[in-house]
Tab-separated table of C-alpha atoms and ligand atoms in Angstrom:
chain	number	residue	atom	x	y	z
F	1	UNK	CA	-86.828	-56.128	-19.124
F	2	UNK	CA	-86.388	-53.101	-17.085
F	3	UNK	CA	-85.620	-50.094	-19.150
F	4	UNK	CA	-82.241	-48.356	-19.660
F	5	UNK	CA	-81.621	-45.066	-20.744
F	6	UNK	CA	-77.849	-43.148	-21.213
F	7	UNK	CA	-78.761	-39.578	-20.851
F	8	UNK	CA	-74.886	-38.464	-19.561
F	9	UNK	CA	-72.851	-38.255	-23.058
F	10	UNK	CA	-71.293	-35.121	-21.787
F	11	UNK	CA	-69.227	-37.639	-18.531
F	12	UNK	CA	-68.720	-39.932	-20.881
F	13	UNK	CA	-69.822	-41.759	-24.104
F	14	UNK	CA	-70.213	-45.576	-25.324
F	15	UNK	CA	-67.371	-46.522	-27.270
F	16	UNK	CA	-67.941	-47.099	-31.395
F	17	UNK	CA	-67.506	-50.342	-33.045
F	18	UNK	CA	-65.064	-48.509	-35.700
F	19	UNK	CA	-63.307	-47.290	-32.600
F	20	UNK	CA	-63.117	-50.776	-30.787
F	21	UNK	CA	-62.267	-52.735	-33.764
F	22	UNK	CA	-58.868	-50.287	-34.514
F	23	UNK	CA	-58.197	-50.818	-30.849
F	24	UNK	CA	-58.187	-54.599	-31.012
F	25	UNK	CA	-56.427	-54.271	-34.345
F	26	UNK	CA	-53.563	-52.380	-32.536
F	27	UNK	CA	-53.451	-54.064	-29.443
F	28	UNK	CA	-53.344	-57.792	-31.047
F	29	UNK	CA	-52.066	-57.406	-34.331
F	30	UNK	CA	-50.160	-54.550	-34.663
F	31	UNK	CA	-48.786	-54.044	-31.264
F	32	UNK	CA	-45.133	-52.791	-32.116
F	33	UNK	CA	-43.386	-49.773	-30.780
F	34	UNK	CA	-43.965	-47.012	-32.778
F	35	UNK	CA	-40.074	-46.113	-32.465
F	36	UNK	CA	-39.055	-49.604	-33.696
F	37	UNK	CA	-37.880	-49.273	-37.268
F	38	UNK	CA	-38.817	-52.269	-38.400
F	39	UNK	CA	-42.007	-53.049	-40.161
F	40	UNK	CA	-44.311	-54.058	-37.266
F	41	UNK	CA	-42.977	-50.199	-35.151
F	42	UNK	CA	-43.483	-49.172	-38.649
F	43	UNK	CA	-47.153	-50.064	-38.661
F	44	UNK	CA	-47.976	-48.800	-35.962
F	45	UNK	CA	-46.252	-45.663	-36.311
F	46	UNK	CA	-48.025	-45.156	-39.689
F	47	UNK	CA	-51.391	-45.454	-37.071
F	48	UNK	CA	-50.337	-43.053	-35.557
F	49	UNK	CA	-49.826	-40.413	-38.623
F	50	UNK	CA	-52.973	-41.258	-40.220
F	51	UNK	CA	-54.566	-40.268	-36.612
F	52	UNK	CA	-52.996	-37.483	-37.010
F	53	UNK	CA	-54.171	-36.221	-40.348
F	54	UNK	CA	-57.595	-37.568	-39.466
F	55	UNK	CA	-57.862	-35.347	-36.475
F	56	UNK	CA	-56.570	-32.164	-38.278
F	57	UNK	CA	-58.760	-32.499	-40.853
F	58	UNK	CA	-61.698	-32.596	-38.697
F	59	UNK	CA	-60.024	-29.011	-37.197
F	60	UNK	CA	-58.806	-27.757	-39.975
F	61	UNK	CA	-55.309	-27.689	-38.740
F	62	UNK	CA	-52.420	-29.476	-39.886
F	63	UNK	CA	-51.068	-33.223	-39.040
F	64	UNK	CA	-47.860	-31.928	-37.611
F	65	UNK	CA	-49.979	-29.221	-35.193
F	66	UNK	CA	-51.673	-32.615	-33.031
F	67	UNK	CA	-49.665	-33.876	-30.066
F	68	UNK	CA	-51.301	-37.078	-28.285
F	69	UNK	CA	-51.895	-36.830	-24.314
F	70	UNK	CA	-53.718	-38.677	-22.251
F	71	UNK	CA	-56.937	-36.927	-22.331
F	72	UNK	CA	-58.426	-33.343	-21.841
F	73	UNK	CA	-57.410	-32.503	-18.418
F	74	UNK	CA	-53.350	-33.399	-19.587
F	75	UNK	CA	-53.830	-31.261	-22.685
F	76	UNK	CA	-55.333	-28.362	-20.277
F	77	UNK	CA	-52.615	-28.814	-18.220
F	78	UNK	CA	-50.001	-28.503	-20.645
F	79	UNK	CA	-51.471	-25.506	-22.362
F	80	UNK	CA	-51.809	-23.390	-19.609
F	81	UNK	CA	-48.828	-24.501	-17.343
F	82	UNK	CA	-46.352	-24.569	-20.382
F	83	UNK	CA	-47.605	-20.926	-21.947
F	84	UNK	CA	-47.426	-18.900	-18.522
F	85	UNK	CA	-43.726	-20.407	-17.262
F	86	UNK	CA	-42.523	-18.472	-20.082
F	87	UNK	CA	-43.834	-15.405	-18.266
F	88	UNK	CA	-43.321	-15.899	-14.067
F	89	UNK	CA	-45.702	-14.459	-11.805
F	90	UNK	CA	-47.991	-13.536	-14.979
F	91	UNK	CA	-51.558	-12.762	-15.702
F	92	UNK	CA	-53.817	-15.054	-16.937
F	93	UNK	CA	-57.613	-14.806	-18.323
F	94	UNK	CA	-60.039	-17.477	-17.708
F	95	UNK	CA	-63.872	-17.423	-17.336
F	96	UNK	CA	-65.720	-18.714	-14.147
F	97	UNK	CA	-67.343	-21.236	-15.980
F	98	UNK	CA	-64.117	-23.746	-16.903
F	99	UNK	CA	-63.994	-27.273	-15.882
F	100	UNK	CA	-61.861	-28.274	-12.942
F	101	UNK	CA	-59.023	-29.581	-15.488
F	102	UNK	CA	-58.697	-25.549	-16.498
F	103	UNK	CA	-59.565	-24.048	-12.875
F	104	UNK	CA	-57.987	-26.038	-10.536
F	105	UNK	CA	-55.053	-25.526	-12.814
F	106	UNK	CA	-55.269	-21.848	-12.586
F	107	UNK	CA	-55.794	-22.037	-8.500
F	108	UNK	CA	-52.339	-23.765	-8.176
F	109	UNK	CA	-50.622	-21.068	-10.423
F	110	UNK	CA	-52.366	-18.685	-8.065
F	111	UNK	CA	-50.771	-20.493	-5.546
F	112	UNK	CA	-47.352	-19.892	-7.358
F	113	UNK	CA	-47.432	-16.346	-7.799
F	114	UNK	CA	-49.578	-15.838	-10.768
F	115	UNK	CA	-52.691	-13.854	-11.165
F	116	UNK	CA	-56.090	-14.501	-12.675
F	117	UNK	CA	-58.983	-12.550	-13.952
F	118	UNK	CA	-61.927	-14.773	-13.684
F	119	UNK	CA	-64.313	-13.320	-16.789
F	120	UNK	CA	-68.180	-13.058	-15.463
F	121	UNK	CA	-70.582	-14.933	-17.220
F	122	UNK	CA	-74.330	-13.698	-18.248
F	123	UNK	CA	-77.576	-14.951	-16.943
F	124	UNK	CA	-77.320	-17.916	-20.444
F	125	UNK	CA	-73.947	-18.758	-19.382
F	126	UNK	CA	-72.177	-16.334	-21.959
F	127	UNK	CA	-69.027	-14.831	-21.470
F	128	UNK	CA	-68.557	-11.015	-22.865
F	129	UNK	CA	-65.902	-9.738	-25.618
F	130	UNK	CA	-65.770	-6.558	-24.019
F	131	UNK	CA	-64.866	-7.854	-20.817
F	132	UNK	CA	-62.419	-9.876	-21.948
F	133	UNK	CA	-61.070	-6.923	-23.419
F	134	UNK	CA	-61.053	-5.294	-20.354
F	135	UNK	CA	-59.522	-7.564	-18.411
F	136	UNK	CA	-56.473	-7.432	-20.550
F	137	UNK	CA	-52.912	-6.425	-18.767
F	138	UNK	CA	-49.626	-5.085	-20.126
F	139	UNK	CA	-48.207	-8.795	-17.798
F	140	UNK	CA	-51.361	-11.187	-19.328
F	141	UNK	CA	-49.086	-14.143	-20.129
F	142	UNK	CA	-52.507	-16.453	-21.597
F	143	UNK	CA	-56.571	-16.243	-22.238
F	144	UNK	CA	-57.903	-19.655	-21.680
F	145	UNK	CA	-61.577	-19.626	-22.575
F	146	UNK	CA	-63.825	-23.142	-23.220
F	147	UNK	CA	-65.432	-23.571	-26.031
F	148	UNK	CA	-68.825	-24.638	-24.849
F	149	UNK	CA	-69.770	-25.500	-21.404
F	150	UNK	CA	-69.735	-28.975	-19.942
F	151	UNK	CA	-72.343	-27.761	-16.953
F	152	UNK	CA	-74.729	-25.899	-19.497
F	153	UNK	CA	-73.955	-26.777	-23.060
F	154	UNK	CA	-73.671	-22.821	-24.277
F	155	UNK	CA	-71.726	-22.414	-26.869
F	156	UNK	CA	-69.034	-19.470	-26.489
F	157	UNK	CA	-68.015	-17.161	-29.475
F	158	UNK	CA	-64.401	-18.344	-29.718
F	159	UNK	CA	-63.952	-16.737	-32.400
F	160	UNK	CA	-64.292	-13.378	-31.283
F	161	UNK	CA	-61.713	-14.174	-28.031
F	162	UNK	CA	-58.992	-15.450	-30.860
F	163	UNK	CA	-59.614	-12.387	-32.939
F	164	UNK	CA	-59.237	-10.555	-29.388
F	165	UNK	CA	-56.163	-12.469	-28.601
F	166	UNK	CA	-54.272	-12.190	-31.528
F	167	UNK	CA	-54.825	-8.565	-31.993
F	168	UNK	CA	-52.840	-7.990	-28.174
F	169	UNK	CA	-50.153	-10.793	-29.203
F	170	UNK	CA	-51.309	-12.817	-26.077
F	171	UNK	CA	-51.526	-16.964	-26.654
F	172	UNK	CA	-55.156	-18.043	-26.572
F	173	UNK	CA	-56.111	-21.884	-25.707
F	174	UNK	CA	-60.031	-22.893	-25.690
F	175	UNK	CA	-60.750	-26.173	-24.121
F	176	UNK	CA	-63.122	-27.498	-26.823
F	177	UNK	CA	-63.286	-31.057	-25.081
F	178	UNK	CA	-67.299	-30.737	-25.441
F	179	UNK	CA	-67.179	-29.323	-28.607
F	180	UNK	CA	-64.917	-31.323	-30.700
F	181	UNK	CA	-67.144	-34.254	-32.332
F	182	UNK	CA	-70.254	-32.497	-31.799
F	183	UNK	CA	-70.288	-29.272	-33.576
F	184	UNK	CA	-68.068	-27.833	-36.196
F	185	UNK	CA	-64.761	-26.769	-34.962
F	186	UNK	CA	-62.501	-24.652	-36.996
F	187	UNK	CA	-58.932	-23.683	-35.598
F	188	UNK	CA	-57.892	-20.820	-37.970
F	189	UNK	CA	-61.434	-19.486	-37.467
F	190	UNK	CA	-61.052	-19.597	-33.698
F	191	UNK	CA	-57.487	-18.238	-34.058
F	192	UNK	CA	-56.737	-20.374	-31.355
F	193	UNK	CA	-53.243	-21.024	-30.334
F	194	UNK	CA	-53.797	-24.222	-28.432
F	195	UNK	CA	-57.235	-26.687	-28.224
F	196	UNK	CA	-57.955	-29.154	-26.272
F	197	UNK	CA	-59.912	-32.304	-27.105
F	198	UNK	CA	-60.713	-35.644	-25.318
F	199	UNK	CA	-61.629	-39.062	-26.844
F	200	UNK	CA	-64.186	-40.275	-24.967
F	201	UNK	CA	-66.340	-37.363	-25.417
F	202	UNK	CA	-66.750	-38.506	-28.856
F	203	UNK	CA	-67.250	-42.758	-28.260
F	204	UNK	CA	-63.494	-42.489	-28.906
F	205	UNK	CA	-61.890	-44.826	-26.070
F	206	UNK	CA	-60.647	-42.879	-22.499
F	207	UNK	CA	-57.890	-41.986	-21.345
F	208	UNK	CA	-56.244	-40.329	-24.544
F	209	UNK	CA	-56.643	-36.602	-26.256
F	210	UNK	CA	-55.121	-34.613	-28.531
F	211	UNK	CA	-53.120	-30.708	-27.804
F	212	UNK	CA	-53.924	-28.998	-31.054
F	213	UNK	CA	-50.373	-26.820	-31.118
F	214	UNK	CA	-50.357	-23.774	-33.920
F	215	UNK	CA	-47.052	-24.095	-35.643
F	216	UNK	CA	-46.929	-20.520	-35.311
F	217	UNK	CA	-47.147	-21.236	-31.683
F	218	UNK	CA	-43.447	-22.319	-29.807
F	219	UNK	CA	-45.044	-24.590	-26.900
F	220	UNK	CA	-42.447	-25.402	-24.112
F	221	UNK	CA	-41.855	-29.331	-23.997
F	222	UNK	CA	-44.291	-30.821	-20.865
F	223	UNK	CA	-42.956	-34.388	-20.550
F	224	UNK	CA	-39.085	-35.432	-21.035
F	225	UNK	CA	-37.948	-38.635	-21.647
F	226	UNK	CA	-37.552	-40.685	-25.210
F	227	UNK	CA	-38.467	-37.249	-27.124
F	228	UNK	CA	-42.069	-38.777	-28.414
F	229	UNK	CA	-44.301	-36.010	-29.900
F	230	UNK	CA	-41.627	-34.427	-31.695
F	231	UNK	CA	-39.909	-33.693	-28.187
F	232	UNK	CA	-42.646	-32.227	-26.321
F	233	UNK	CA	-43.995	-35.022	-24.884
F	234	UNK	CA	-42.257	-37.978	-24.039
F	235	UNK	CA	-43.537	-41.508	-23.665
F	236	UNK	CA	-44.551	-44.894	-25.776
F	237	UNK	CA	-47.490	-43.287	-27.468
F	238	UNK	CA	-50.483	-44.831	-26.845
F	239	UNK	CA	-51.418	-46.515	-30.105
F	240	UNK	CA	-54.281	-48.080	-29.823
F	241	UNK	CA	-56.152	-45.270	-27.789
F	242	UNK	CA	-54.702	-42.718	-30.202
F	243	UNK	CA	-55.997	-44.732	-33.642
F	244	UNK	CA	-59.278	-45.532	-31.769
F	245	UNK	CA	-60.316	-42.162	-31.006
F	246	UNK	CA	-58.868	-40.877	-34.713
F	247	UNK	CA	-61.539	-43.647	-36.104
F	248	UNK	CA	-64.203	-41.924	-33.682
F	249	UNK	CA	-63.584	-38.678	-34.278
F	250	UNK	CA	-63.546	-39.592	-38.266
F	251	UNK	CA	-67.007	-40.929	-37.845
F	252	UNK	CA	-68.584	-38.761	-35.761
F	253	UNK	CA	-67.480	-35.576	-38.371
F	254	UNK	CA	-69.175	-37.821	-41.204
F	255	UNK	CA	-72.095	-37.946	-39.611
F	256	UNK	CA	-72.313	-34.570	-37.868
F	257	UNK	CA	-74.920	-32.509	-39.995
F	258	UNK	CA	-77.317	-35.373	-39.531
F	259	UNK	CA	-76.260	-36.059	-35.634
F	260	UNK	CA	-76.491	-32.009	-35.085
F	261	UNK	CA	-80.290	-32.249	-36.730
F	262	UNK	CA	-81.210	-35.461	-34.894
F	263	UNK	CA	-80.114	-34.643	-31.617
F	264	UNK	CA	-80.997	-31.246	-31.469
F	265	UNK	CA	-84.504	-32.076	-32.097
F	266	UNK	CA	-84.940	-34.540	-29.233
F	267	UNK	CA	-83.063	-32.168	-27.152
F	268	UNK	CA	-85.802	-29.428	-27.443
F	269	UNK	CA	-88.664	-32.036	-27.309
F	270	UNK	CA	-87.008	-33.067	-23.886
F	271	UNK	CA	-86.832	-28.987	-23.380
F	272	UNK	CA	-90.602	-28.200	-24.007
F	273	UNK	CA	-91.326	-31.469	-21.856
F	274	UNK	CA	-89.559	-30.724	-18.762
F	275	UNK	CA	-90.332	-26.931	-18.819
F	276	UNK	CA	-93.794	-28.090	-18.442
F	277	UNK	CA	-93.177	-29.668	-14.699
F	278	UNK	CA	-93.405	-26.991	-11.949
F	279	UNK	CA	-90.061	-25.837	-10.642
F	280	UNK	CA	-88.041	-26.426	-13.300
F	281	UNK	CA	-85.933	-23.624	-14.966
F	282	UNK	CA	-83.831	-24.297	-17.862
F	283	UNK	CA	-80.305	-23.253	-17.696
F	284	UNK	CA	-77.496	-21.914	-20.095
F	285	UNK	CA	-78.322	-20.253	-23.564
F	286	UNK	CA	-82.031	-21.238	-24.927
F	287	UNK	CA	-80.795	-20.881	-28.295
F	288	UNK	CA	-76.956	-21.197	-28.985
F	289	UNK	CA	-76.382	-24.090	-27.076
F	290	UNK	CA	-74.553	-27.865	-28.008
F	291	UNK	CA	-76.736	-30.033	-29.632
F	292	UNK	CA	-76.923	-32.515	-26.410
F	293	UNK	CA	-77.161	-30.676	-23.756
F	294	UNK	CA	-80.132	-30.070	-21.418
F	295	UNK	CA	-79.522	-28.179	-18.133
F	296	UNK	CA	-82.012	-27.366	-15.458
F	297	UNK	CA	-81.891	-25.972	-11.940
F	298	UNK	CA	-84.606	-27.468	-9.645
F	299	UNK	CA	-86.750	-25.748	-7.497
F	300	UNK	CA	-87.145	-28.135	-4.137
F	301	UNK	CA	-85.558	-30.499	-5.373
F	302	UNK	CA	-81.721	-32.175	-4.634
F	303	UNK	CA	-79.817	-32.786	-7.560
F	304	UNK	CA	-78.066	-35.906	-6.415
F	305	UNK	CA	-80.843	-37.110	-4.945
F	306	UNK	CA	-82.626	-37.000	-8.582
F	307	UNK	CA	-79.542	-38.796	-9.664
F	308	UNK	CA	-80.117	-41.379	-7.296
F	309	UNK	CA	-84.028	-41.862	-7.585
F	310	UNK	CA	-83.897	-41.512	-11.773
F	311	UNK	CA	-80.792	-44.379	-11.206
F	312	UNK	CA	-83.536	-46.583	-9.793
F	313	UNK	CA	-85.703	-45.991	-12.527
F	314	UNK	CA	-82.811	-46.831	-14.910
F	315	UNK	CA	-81.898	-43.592	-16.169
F	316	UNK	CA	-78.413	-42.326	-16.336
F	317	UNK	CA	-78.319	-38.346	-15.928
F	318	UNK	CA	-75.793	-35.796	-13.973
F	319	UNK	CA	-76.512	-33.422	-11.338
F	320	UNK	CA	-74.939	-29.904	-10.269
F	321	UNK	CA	-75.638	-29.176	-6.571
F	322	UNK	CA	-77.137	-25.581	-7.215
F	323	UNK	CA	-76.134	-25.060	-3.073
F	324	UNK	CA	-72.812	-22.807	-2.632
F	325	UNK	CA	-71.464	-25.103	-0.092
F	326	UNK	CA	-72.387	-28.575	-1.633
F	327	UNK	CA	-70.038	-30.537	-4.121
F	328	UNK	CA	-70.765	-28.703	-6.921
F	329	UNK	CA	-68.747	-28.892	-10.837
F	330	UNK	CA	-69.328	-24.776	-10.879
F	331	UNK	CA	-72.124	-23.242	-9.440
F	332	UNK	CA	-70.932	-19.934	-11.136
F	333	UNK	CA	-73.621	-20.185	-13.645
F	334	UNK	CA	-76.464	-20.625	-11.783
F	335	UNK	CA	-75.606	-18.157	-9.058
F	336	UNK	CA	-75.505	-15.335	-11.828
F	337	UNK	CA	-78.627	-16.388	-13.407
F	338	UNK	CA	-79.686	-15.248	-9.861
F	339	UNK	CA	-81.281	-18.844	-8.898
F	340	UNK	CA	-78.571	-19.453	-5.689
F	341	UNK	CA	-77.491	-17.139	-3.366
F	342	UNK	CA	-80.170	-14.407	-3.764
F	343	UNK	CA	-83.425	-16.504	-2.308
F	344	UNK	CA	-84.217	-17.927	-6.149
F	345	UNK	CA	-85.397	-21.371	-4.056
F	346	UNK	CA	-83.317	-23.587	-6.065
F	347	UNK	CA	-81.845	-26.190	-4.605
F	348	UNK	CA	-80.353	-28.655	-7.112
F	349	UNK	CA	-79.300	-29.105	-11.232
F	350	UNK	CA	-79.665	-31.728	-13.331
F	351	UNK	CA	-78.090	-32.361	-17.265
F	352	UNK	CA	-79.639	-34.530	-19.717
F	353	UNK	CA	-77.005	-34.759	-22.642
F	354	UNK	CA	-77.813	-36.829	-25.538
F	355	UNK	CA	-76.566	-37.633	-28.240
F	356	UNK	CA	-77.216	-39.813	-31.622
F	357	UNK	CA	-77.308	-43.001	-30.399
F	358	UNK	CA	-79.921	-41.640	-28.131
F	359	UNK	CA	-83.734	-42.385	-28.971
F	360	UNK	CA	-87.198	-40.667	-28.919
F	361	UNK	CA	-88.102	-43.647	-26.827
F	362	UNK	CA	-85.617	-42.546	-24.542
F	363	UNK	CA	-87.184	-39.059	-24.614
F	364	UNK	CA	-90.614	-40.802	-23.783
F	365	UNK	CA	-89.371	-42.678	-20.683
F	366	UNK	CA	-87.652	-39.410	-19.147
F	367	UNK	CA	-90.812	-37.477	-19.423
F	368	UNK	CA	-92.983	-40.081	-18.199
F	369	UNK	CA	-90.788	-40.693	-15.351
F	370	UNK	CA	-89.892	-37.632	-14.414
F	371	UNK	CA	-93.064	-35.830	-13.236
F	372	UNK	CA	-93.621	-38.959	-10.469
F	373	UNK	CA	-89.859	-38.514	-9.372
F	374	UNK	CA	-90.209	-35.254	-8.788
F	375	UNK	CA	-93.231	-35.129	-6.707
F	376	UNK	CA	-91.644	-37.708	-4.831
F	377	UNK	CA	-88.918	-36.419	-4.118
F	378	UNK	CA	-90.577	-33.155	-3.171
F	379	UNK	CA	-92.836	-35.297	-0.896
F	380	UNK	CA	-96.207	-34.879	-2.381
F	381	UNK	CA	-96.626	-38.789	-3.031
Y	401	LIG	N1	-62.736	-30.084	-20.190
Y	401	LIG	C1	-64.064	-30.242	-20.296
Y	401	LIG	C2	-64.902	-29.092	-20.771
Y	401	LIG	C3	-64.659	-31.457	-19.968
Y	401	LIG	O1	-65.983	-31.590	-20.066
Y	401	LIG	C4	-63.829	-32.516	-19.520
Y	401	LIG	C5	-64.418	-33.802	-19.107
Y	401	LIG	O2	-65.510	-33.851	-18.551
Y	401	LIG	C6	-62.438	-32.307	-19.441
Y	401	LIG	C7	-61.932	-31.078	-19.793
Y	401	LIG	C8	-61.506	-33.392	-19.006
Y	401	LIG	O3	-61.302	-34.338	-20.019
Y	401	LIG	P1	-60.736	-35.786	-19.674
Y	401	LIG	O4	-61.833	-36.530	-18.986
Y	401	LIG	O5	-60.384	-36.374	-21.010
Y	401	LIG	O6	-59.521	-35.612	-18.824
């Protein structure tokens, strides 16, 4: 049987069997409209509320601070578009390390009158306190910072940013969509206003993600219509997605010591392994970085052509064109670690991300198939 190998847990995950049994269970048997007020809507909307308290106690928040949306790049959205109308024209804080959900978001406000400090990052991929301090305005409306980096798995000291935050008065949302699930996540530690989090990051289902609201926090309403989500956003909540990723998210806090521990060590065996092949550099922070999350530029080598050729071999991974020009998630990290744009010859990225229902088998067929890829690819074979 030819091999298989899912190394791209940070696109995507496999759903869970607790999560895909509570789907089936709310999709055939109790399919009712939460609003209904009799017992089957009642059901369902009792799914719903245990969700609810499932997902704030894996935050620490409260039940009544999670609103339901339809996934990170809604709850992103909402954050950031529903904070700054309350201040036209404003200033916002971002770094230049977001996902698209948070910077495309920002380009369009630009496009609407608002401005934006983009916040540097470091040569790991860190973002600074003192900038951000810096960067502050008498008219900064919102700091939206991530939590950890989808490109390069650091880790960011939200804490710090909240603590900054809070001290000016000025709302602070952190997309944690890679976080959530995989590492501890504390909202009154973070003193974050807003969070963002996405189900299938977790092998929750897609498609549906939570807003993590303070109640100290007065968020404008984002969707009208039947006055779902106590009035902020409207629509048939979507039950089964919403109790399916509360049954994921439940599991994968359970099991997170031992998840952290297991996939952290095949992450740094992969590490040592490919830091052994010639031309690659790892990216992001070497120490304080997720748990699943391997990042490398390439020297010679195209990303998505590694995609392509490690595809074939029936390996699964992501690539970040390293080129300025090319189709690249953010480039902004590697072109400050000085590897594009300065002559550092590299020419492509790759990320591994694991996670636990990875295995050191898989581990073993990456390394073994990588080095021959490579020199392929680079035309020595
Ligand atoms: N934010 C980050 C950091 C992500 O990694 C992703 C997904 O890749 C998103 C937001 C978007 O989440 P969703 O796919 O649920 O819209």
């Amino acid at each position: 049987m030819k091999p298989f190998v899912y190394a791209d847990n940070a696109a995507t995950t496999k759903l869970s069997e607790a999560a895909f049994s509570e789907i089936k269970k709310y999709m055939t048997e109790e399919f009712g409209n939460p609003s209904g007020i009799y017992s089957l809507g009642r059901r369902a909307r009792r799914g719903i509320l245990e969700a609810s308290e499932t997902i704030a106690r894996a935050i620490n928040a409260s039940p009544e601070e999670i609103y339901f949306t339809s996934g990170g790049t809604e709850s992103d959205n909402w954050a950031i578009r529903a904070t700054v109308q309350r201040k036209p024209g404003g200033h916002i804080i971002t770094s230049n390390i977001e996902h698209h959900a948070v910077s495309k978001t920002l380009e369009d406000l630009t496009q609407n009158g608002y401005s934006v400090t983009y916040l540097p990052v470091d040569k790991f991929g860190r973002v600074s306190a003192d900038n951000l301090i810096a960067a502050i305005k008498d008219d900064t409306a919102l700091i939206t910072i991530m939590s950890a980096s989808n490109e390069v798995g650091t880790i960011l000291p939200t804490a710090s940013f909240g603590e900054i935050a809070r001290s000016r008065g000025i709302p602070f949302h952190t997309d944690a969509v890679q976080a959530v699930g995989h590492i501890p996540v504390d909202v009154r530690e973070m003193k974050a206003d807003m969070l963002s989090l996405s189900g299938h990051k977790f092998h929750g289902p897609k498609g549906v993600g939570a807003l993590y609201v303070s109640k100290e926090f007065a968020l404008p309403t984002f969707i009208t219509g039947g006055g779902q989500e106590r009035g902020l956003r409207s629509g048939t909540e979507n039950v089964p997605g919403i109790c399916g990723m509360a049954a994921a998210l439940k599991e994968a806090t359970v099991n997170m010591d031992r998840n952290i521990t297991y996939v952290t060590a095949m992450r740094d065996r992969l590490i040592t392994g490919m830091l052994s092949f010639p031309g690659v550099i790892l990216t992001g922070d070497p120490v304080n970085r997720l748990p699943g999350i391997a990042s490398f530029a390439l020297e010679g080598i195209d990303g998505e052509a590694l995609v392509y050729a490690l595809d074939r071999e029936g390996i699964c991974v992501s690539s970040g064109s390293a080129c300025s020009s090319g189709a690249s998630e953010s480039p902004a990290v590697l072109k400050s670690l000085g590897l594009v744009g300065g002559g550092g010859g590299v020419d492509g990225a790759i990320r591994i991300s694991l996670d636990g229902y990875n295995t050191q088998d898989d581990i073993d067929l990456i390394l073994r198939t990588l080095p021959n890829v490579l020199n392929k690819l680079r035309g020595h074979l």
